[in-house]
Short mmCIF file of C-alpha atoms and ligand atoms in Angstrom, two decimals:
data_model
loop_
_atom_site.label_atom_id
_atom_site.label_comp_id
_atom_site.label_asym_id
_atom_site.label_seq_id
_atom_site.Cartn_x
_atom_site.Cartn_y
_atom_site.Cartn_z
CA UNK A 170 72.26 105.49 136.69
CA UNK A 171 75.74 106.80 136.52
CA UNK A 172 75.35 110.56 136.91
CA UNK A 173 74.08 110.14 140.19
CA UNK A 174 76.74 108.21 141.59
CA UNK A 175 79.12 110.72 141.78
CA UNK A 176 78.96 114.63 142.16
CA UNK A 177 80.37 116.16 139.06
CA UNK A 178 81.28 119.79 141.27
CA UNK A 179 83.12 117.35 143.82
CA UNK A 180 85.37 115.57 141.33
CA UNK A 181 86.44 118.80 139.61
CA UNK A 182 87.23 120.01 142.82
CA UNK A 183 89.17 117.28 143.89
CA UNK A 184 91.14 117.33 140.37
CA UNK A 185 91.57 121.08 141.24
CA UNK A 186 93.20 120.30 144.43
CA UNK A 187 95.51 117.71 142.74
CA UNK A 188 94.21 114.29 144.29
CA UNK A 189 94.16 111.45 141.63
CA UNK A 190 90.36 110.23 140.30
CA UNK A 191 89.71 106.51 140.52
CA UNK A 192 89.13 104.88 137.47
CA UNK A 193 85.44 105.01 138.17
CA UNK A 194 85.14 108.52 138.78
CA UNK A 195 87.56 109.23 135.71
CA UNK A 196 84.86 106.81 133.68
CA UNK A 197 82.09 108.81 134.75
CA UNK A 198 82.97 111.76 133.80
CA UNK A 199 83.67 110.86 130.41
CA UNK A 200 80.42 108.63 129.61
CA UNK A 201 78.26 111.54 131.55
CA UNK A 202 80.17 114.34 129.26
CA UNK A 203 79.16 111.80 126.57
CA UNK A 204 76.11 111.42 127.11
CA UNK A 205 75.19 114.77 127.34
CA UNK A 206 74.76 114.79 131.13
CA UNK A 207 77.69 117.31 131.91
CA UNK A 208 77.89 120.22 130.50
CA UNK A 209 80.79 122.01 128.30
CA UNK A 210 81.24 124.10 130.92
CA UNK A 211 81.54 121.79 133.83
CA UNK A 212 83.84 119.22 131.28
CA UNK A 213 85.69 122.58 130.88
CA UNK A 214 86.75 123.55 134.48
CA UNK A 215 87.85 119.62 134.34
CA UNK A 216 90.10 119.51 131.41
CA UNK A 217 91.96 122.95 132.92
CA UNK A 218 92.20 120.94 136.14
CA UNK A 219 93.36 117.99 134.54
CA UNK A 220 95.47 120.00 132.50
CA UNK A 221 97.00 122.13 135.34
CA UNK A 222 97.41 119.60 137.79
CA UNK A 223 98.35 116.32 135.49
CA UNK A 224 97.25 113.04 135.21
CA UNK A 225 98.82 110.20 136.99
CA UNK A 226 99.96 106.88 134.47
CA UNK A 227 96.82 105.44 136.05
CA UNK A 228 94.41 108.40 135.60
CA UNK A 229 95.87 108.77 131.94
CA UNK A 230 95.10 104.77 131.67
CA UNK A 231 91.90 104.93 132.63
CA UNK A 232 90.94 108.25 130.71
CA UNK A 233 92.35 106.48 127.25
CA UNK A 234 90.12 103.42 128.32
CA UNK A 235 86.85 105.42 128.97
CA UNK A 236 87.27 106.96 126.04
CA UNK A 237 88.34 103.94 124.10
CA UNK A 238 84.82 102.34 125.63
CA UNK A 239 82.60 105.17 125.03
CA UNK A 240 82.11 103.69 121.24
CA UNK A 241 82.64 100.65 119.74
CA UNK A 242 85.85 99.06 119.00
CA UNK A 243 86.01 97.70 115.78
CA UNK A 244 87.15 93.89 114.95
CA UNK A 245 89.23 94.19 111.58
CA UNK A 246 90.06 90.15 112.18
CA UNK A 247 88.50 89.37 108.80
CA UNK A 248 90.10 92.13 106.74
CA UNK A 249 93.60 89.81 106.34
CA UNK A 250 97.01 90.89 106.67
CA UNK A 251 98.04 93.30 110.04
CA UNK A 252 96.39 96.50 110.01
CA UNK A 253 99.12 99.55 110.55
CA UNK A 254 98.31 103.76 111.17
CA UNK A 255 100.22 106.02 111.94
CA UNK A 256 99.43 109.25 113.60
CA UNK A 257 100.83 112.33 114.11
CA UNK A 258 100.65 114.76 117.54
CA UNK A 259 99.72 117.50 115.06
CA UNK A 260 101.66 120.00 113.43
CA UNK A 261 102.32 122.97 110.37
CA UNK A 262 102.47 121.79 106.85
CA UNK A 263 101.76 118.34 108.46
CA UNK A 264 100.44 116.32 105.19
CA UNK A 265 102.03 113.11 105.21
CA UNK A 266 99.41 111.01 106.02
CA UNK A 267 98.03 111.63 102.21
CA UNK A 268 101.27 110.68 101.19
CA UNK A 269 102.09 107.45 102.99
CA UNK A 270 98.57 105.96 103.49
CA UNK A 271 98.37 105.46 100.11
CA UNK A 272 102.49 104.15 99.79
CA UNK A 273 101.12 101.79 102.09
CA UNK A 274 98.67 100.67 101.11
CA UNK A 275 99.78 100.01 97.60
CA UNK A 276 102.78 98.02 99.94
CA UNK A 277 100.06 95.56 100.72
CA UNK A 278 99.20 96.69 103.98
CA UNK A 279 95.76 97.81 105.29
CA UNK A 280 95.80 101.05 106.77
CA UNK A 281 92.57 101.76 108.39
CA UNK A 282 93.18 105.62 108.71
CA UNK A 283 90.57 107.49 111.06
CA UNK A 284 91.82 110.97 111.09
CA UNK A 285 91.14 114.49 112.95
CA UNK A 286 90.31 118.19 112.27
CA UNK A 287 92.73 120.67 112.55
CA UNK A 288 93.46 121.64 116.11
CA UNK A 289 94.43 125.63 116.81
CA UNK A 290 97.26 126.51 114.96
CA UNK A 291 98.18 122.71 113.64
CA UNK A 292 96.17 121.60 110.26
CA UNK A 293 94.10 118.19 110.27
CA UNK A 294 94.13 115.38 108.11
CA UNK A 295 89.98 115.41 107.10
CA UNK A 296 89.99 119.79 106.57
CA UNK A 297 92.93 118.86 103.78
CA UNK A 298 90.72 115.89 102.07
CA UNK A 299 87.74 118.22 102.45
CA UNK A 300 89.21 120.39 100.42
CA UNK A 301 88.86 117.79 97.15
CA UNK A 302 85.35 119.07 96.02
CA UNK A 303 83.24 115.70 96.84
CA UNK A 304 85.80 114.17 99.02
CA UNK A 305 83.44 112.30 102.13
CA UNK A 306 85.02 111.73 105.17
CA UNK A 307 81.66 111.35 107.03
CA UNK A 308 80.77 107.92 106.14
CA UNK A 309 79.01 105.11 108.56
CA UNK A 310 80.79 102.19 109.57
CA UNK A 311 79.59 99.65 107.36
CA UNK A 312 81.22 102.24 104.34
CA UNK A 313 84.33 102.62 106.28
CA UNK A 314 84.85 98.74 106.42
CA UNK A 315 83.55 98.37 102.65
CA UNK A 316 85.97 100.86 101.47
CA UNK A 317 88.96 99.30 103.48
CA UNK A 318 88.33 96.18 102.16
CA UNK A 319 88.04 97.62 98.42
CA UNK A 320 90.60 99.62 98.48
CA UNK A 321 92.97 98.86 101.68
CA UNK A 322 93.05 101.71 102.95
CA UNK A 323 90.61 104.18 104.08
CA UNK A 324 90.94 108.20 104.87
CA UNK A 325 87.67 109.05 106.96
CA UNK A 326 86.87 111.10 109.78
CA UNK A 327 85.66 109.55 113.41
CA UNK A 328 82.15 107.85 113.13
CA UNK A 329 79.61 108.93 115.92
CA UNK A 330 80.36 105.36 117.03
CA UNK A 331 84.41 105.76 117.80
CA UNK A 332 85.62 106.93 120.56
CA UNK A 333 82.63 109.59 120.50
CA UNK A 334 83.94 110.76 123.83
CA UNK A 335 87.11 111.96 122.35
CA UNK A 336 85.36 113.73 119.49
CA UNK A 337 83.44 115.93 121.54
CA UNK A 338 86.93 116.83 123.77
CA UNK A 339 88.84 117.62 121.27
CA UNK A 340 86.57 119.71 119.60
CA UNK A 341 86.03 121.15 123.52
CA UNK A 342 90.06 121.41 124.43
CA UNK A 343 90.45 122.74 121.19
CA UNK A 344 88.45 125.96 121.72
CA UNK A 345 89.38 125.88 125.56
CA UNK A 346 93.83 126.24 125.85
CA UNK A 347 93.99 122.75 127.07
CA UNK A 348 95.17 121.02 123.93
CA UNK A 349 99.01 120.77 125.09
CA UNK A 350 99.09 118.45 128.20
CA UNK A 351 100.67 114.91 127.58
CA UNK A 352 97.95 112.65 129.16
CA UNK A 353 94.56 114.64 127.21
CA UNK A 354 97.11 114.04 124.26
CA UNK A 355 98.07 111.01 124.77
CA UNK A 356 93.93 109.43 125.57
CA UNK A 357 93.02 111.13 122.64
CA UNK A 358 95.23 109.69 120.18
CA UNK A 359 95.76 106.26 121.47
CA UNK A 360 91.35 105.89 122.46
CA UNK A 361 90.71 106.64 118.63
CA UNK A 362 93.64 104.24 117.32
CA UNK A 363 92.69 101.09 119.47
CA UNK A 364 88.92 101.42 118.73
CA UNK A 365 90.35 101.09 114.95
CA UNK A 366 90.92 97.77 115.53
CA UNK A 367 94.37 98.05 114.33
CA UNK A 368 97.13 95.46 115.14
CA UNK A 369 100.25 98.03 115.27
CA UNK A 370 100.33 101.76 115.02
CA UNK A 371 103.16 104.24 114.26
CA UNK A 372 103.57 108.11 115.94
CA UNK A 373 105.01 110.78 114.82
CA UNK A 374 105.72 112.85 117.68
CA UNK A 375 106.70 116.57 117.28
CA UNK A 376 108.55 118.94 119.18
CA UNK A 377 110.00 122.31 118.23
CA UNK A 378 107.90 125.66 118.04
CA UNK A 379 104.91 124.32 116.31
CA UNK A 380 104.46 120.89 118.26
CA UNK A 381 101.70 121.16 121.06
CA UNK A 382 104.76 119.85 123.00
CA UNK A 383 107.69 122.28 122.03
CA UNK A 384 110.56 121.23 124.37
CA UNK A 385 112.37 118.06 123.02
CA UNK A 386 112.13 116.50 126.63
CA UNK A 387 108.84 116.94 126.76
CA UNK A 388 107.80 115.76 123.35
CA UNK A 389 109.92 112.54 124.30
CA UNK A 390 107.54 112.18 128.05
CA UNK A 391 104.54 112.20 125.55
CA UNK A 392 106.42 109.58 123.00
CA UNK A 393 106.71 107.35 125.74
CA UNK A 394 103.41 107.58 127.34
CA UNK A 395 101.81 106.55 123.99
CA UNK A 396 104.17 103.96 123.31
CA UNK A 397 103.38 102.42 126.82
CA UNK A 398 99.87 103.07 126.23
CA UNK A 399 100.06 101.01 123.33
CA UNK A 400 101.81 98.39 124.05
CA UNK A 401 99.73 97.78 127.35
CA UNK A 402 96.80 97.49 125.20
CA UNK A 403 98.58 94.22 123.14
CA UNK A 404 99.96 96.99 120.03
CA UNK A 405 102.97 96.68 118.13
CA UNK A 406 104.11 100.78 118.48
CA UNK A 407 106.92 103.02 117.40
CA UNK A 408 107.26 106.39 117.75
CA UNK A 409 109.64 108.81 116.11
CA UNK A 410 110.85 112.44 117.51
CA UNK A 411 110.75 114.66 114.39
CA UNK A 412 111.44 118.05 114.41
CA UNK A 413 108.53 121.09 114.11
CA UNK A 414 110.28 124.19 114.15
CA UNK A 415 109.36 125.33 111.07
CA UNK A 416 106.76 123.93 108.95
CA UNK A 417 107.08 120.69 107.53
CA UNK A 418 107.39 121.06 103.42
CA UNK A 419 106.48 124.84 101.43
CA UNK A 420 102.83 124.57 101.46
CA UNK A 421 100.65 125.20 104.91
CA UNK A 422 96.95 125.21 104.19
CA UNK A 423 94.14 122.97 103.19
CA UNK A 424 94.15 122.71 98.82
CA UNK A 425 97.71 123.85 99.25
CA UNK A 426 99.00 120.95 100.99
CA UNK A 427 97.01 118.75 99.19
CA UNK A 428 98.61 119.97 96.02
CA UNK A 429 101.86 119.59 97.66
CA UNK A 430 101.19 115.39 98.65
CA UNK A 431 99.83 115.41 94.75
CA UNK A 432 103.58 116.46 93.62
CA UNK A 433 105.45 114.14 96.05
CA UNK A 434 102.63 111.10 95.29
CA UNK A 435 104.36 111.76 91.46
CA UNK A 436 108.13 111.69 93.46
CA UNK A 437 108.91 115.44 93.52
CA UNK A 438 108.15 115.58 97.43
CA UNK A 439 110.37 118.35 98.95
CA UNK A 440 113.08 116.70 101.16
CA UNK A 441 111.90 117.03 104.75
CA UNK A 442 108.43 115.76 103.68
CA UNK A 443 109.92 112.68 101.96
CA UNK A 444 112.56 112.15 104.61
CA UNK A 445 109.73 111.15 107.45
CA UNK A 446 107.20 109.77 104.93
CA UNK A 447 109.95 107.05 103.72
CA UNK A 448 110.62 106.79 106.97
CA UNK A 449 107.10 106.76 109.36
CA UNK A 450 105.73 104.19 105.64
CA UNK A 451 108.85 102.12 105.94
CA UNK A 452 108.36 101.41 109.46
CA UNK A 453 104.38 100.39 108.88
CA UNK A 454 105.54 98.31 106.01
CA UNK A 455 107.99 96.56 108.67
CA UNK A 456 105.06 96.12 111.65
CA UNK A 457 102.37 95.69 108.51
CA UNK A 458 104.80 92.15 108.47
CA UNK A 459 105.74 92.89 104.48
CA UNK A 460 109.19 94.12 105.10
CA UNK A 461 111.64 92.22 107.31
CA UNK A 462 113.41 95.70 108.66
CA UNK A 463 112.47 99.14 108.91
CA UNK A 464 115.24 99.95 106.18
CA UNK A 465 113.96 97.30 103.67
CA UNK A 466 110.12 98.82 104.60
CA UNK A 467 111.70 102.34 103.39
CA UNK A 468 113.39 100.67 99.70
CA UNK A 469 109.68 99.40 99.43
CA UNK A 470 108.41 102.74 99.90
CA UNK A 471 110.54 104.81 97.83
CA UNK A 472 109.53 102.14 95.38
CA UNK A 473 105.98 102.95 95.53
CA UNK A 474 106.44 106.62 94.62
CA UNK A 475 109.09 105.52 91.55
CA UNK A 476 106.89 102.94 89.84
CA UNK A 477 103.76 104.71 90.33
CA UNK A 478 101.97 102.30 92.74
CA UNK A 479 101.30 104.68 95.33
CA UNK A 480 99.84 107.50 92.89
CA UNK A 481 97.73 104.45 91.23
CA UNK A 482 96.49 103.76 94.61
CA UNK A 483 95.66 107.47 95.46
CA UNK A 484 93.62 108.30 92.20
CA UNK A 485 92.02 104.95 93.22
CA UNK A 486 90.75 105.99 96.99
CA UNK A 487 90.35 109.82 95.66
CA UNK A 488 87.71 108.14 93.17
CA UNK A 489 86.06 105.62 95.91
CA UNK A 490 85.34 108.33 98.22
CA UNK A 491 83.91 110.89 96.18
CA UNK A 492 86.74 112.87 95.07
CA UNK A 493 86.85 114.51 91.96
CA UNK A 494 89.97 112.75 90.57
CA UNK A 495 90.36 114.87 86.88
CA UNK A 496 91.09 118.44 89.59
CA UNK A 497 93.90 115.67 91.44
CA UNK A 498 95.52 115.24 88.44
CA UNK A 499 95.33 118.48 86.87
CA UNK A 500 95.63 121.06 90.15
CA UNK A 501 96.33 123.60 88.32
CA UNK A 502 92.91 123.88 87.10
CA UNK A 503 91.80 124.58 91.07
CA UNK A 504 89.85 127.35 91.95
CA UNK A 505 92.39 129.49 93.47
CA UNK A 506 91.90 132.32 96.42
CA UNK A 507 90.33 135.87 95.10
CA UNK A 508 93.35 137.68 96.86
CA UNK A 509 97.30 136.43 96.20
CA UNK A 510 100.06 138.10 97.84
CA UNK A 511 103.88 137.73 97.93
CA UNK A 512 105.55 138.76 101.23
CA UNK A 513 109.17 140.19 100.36
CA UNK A 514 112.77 139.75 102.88
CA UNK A 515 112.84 142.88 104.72
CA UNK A 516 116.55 142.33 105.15
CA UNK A 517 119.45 140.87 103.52
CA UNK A 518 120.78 137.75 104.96
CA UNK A 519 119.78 133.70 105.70
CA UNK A 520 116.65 132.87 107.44
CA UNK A 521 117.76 131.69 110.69
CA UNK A 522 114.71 130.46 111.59
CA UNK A 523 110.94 130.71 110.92
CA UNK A 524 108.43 130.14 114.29
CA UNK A 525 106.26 127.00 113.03
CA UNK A 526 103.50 128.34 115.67
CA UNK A 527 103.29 131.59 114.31
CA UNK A 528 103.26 130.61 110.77
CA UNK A 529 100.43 128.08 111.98
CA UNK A 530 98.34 130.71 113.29
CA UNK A 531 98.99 133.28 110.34
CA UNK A 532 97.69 130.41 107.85
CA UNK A 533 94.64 130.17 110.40
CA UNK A 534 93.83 134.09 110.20
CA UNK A 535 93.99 133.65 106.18
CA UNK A 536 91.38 131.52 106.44
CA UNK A 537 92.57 128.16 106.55
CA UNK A 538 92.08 126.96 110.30
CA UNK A 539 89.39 127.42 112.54
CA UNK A 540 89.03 130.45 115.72
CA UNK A 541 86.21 128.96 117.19
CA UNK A 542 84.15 125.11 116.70
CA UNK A 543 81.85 126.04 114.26
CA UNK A 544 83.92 128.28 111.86
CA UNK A 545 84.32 127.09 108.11
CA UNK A 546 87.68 126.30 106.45
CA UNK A 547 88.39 128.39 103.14
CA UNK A 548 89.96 125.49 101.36
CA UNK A 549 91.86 127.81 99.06
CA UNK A 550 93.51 130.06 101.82
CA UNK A 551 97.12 129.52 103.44
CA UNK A 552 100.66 130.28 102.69
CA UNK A 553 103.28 128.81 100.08
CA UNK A 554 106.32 129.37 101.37
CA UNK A 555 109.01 129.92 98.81
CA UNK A 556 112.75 130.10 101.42
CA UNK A 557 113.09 127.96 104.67
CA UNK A 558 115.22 128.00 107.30
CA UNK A 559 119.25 128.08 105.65
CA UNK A 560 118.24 129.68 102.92
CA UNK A 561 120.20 132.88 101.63
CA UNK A 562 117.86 135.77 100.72
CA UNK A 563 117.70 139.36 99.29
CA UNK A 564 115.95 142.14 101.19
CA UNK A 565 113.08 142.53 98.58
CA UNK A 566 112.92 139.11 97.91
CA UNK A 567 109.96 137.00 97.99
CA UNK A 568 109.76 134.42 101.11
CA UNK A 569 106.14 133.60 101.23
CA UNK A 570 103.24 134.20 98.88
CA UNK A 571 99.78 134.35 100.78
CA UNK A 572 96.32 132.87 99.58
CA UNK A 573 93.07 134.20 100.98
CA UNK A 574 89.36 135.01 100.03
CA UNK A 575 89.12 137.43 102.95
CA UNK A 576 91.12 140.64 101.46
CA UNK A 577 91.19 142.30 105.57
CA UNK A 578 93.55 139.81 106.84
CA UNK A 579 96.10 140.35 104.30
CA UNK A 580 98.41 143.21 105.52
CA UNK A 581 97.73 141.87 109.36
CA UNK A 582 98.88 138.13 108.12
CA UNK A 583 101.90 139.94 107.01
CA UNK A 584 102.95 141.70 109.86
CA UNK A 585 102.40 138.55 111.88
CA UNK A 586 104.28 136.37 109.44
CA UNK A 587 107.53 138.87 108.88
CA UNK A 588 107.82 138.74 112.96
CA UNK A 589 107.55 134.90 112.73
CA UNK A 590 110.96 134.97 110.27
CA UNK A 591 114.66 135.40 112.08
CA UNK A 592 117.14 136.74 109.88
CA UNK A 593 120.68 136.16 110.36
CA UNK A 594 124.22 136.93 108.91
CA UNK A 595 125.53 133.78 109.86
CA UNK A 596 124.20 130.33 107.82
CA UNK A 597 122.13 128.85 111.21
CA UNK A 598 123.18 124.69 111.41
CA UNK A 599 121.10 122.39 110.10
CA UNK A 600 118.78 121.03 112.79
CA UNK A 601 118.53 117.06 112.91
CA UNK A 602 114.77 116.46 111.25
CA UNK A 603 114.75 112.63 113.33
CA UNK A 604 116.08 112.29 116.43
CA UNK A 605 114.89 109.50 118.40
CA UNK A 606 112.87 105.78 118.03
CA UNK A 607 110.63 104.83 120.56
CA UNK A 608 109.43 101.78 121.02
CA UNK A 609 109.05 98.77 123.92
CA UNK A 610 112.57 98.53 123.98
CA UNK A 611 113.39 102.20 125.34
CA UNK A 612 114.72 105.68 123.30
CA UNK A 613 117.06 104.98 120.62
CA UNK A 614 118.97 107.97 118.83
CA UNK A 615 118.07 108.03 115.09
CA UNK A 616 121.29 108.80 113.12
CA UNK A 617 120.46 107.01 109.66
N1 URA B 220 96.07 114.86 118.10
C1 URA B 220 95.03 114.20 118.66
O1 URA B 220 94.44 113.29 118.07
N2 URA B 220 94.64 114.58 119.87
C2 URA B 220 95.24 115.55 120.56
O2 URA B 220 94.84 115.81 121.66
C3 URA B 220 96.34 116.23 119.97
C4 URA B 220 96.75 115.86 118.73
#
């Protein structure tokens, strides 16, 4: 049996000392840890030895394909057309897979979405749909294929059957400060992608003060390792550098953000949001083999949002999974949070810039992220900002207005979030919001 063909103590001790695991020893660890034969404690010294001491390409190589192997991998070959995702390395205000999965879908290509929970300061894709009253995002795998095929697209959660192993680390690295390290990154994303059973996949890789991987040179390291990943494995894949220094869009929370997708779905995105949507869509349209070039992929997705396609298709999978679709199109009529606050300039001048990880983590104390595994998300709870970075404000005037059902965190929030804002006399430049392609080819600069 496999847990007695290696001892667990020794191969934390050799990660510890920074020698590289063989692919078998990597692949035990993960199916023991899976099957319930290491503890979290013991998979926890590993991940902070992994995470301290790195992964070598093979290590991370054989990590993604333990975990990949831990479940099934699904065989989409008689759902036609190529099936295209996109993920995202996680970030503030992050919402644009409701946005584009639907664009895409309504583009004609099947997007077989399997999405995560927030991860420490960065929101998740499920906690957001959660917040629908009846949304399901736990459904088995015979529903997930039965709603793909209805519908073309799909917005679920991981079954117990894919990639279980990464499931139960990222809900581990999550609670334990070993979420930023490019190879645990890059085997979780890419092991829950290929067991999809998709043909081509699209990343949105962040950097700036709310990515997991902040420095730009860094962030690209990661881009590449997943785009290598992929492609070893026989995927199409293209990533994009986009920029996380402050959150992406006004709205950071769960209902919030959903309201936010509900406003661009009906084409009155804000900006930034629709900027990497048109783009990170276009580019699935273009792999998804509808589009000949990314550009034309990006005419047919601002096209979606202008004729209504994209909307149709949204009240469409809000209705097949449960959702209640009469709050999606009148969100005003949403329950909102007992305790509303606005948070006022406390100086003249423009807002230089605003700390994306702090902001991240204020929107987590209100209520809408998770301090430890088992805590519950108060759907209602975040932070609408009202300036952004460039804009020109008064002292007095309102920046941010906070939602939360738990009154104590209000005036703490505050604090936090007023030492997360830079104020400057000067108007700050405008950052670029895409800087770079990746794909097979190498790192091209994105000046569009
Ligand atoms: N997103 C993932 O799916 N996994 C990570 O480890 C980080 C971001």
């Amino acid at each position: 049996m496999s847990q007695r063909k290696y001892n667990t103590v020794s191969l934390i001790r050799k990660k510890r000392d920074g020698k590289s695991l063989s692919s078998d020893e990597i692949e035990f660890m993960v199916r023991s840890y899976t099957d319930d034969e290491i503890p979290d404690y013991q998979m926890s010294a590993f991940l902070m030895a992994a995470f301290l001491r790195g992964l070598t390409d093979g290590e991370a190589a054989s990590l993604t394909k333990s975990m990949l192997h831990s479940g099934v991998v699904l065989d989409l070959s008689h759902i036609s057309g190529k099936k295209v995702d996109k993920h995202s390395t996680g970030g503030v205000g992050d919402k644009l897979s409701l946005i584009l999965a639907p664009i895409v879908a309504s583009c004609g290509v099947p997007v077989p979405m399997i999405s995560g929970r927030g991860l420490g300061h960065t929101g998740g894709t499920l906690d957001k749909l959660e917040s629908i009253p009846g949304f399901t995002v736990d459904v088995t795998l015979e529903r997930y294929l039965e709603i793909l095929k209805r519908q073309n697209m799909v917005l679920v959660g991981q079954t117990e059957e894919v990639a279980p192993a990464d499931k139960r680390l990222y809900a581990l690295r999550d609670v334990t400060a070993t979420v930023e390290s490019i190879p645990l990154i890059a085997g979780s994303i890419m092991s829950k992608k290929l067991a999809e059973g998709i043909d081509a996949l699209v990343l949105d890789v962040k950097f700036g003060s709310g990515a997991f991987m902040q420095e730009h040179s860094q962030a690209m390291e990661l881009a590449k390792t997943l785009v290598g990943i992929g492609e070893e494995f026989g995927k199409r894949t293209i990533a994009y550098m986009t920029d996380m220094d402050q959150p992406l869009g006004y709205a950071i929370g769960n209902w919030l953000e959903v309201r936010e997708s509900i406003d661009a779905l009906r084409g009155g995105g804000p900006d930034d949001v629709m900027e990497i949507t048109h783009l990170l869509a276009g580019t699935m349209i273009h792999l998804g083999g509808k589009a000949g070039t990314v550009e034309e992929g990006i005419d047919q997705s601002r096209g979606a949002i202008q004729d209504g396609s994209a909307w149709k298709k949204w009240l469409e999978i809000v209705a097949e999974q449960g959702g209640d679709t009469k709050l999606v199109e009148n969100p005003g009529i949403y329950p909102a949070a007992e305790h509303v606050k606005d948070v006022k300039a406390v100086e003249d001048g423009y807002i230089s810039a605003m700390n994306a990880y702090e902001i991240g983590m204020v929107s987590l104390e209100l209520g809408a992220g998770r301090r430890a595994k088992e805590d519950r998300i108060d759907p209602a709870a975040g932070i609408l900002l009202k300036k952004k970075v460039g804009d020109r404000v008064k002292k007095g005037e309102t920046i941010a207005r906070f939602y939360t059902n738990n009154r104590n965190e209000m005036d703490k929030s505050e604090h936090f979030f007023l030492n997360a804002i830079t104020f400057s006399n000067t108007k700050p430049d405008k950052r670029q919001l895409i800087t770079h392609q990746v794909d097979t080819n190498g790192v091209h600069p994105w000046n569009r």
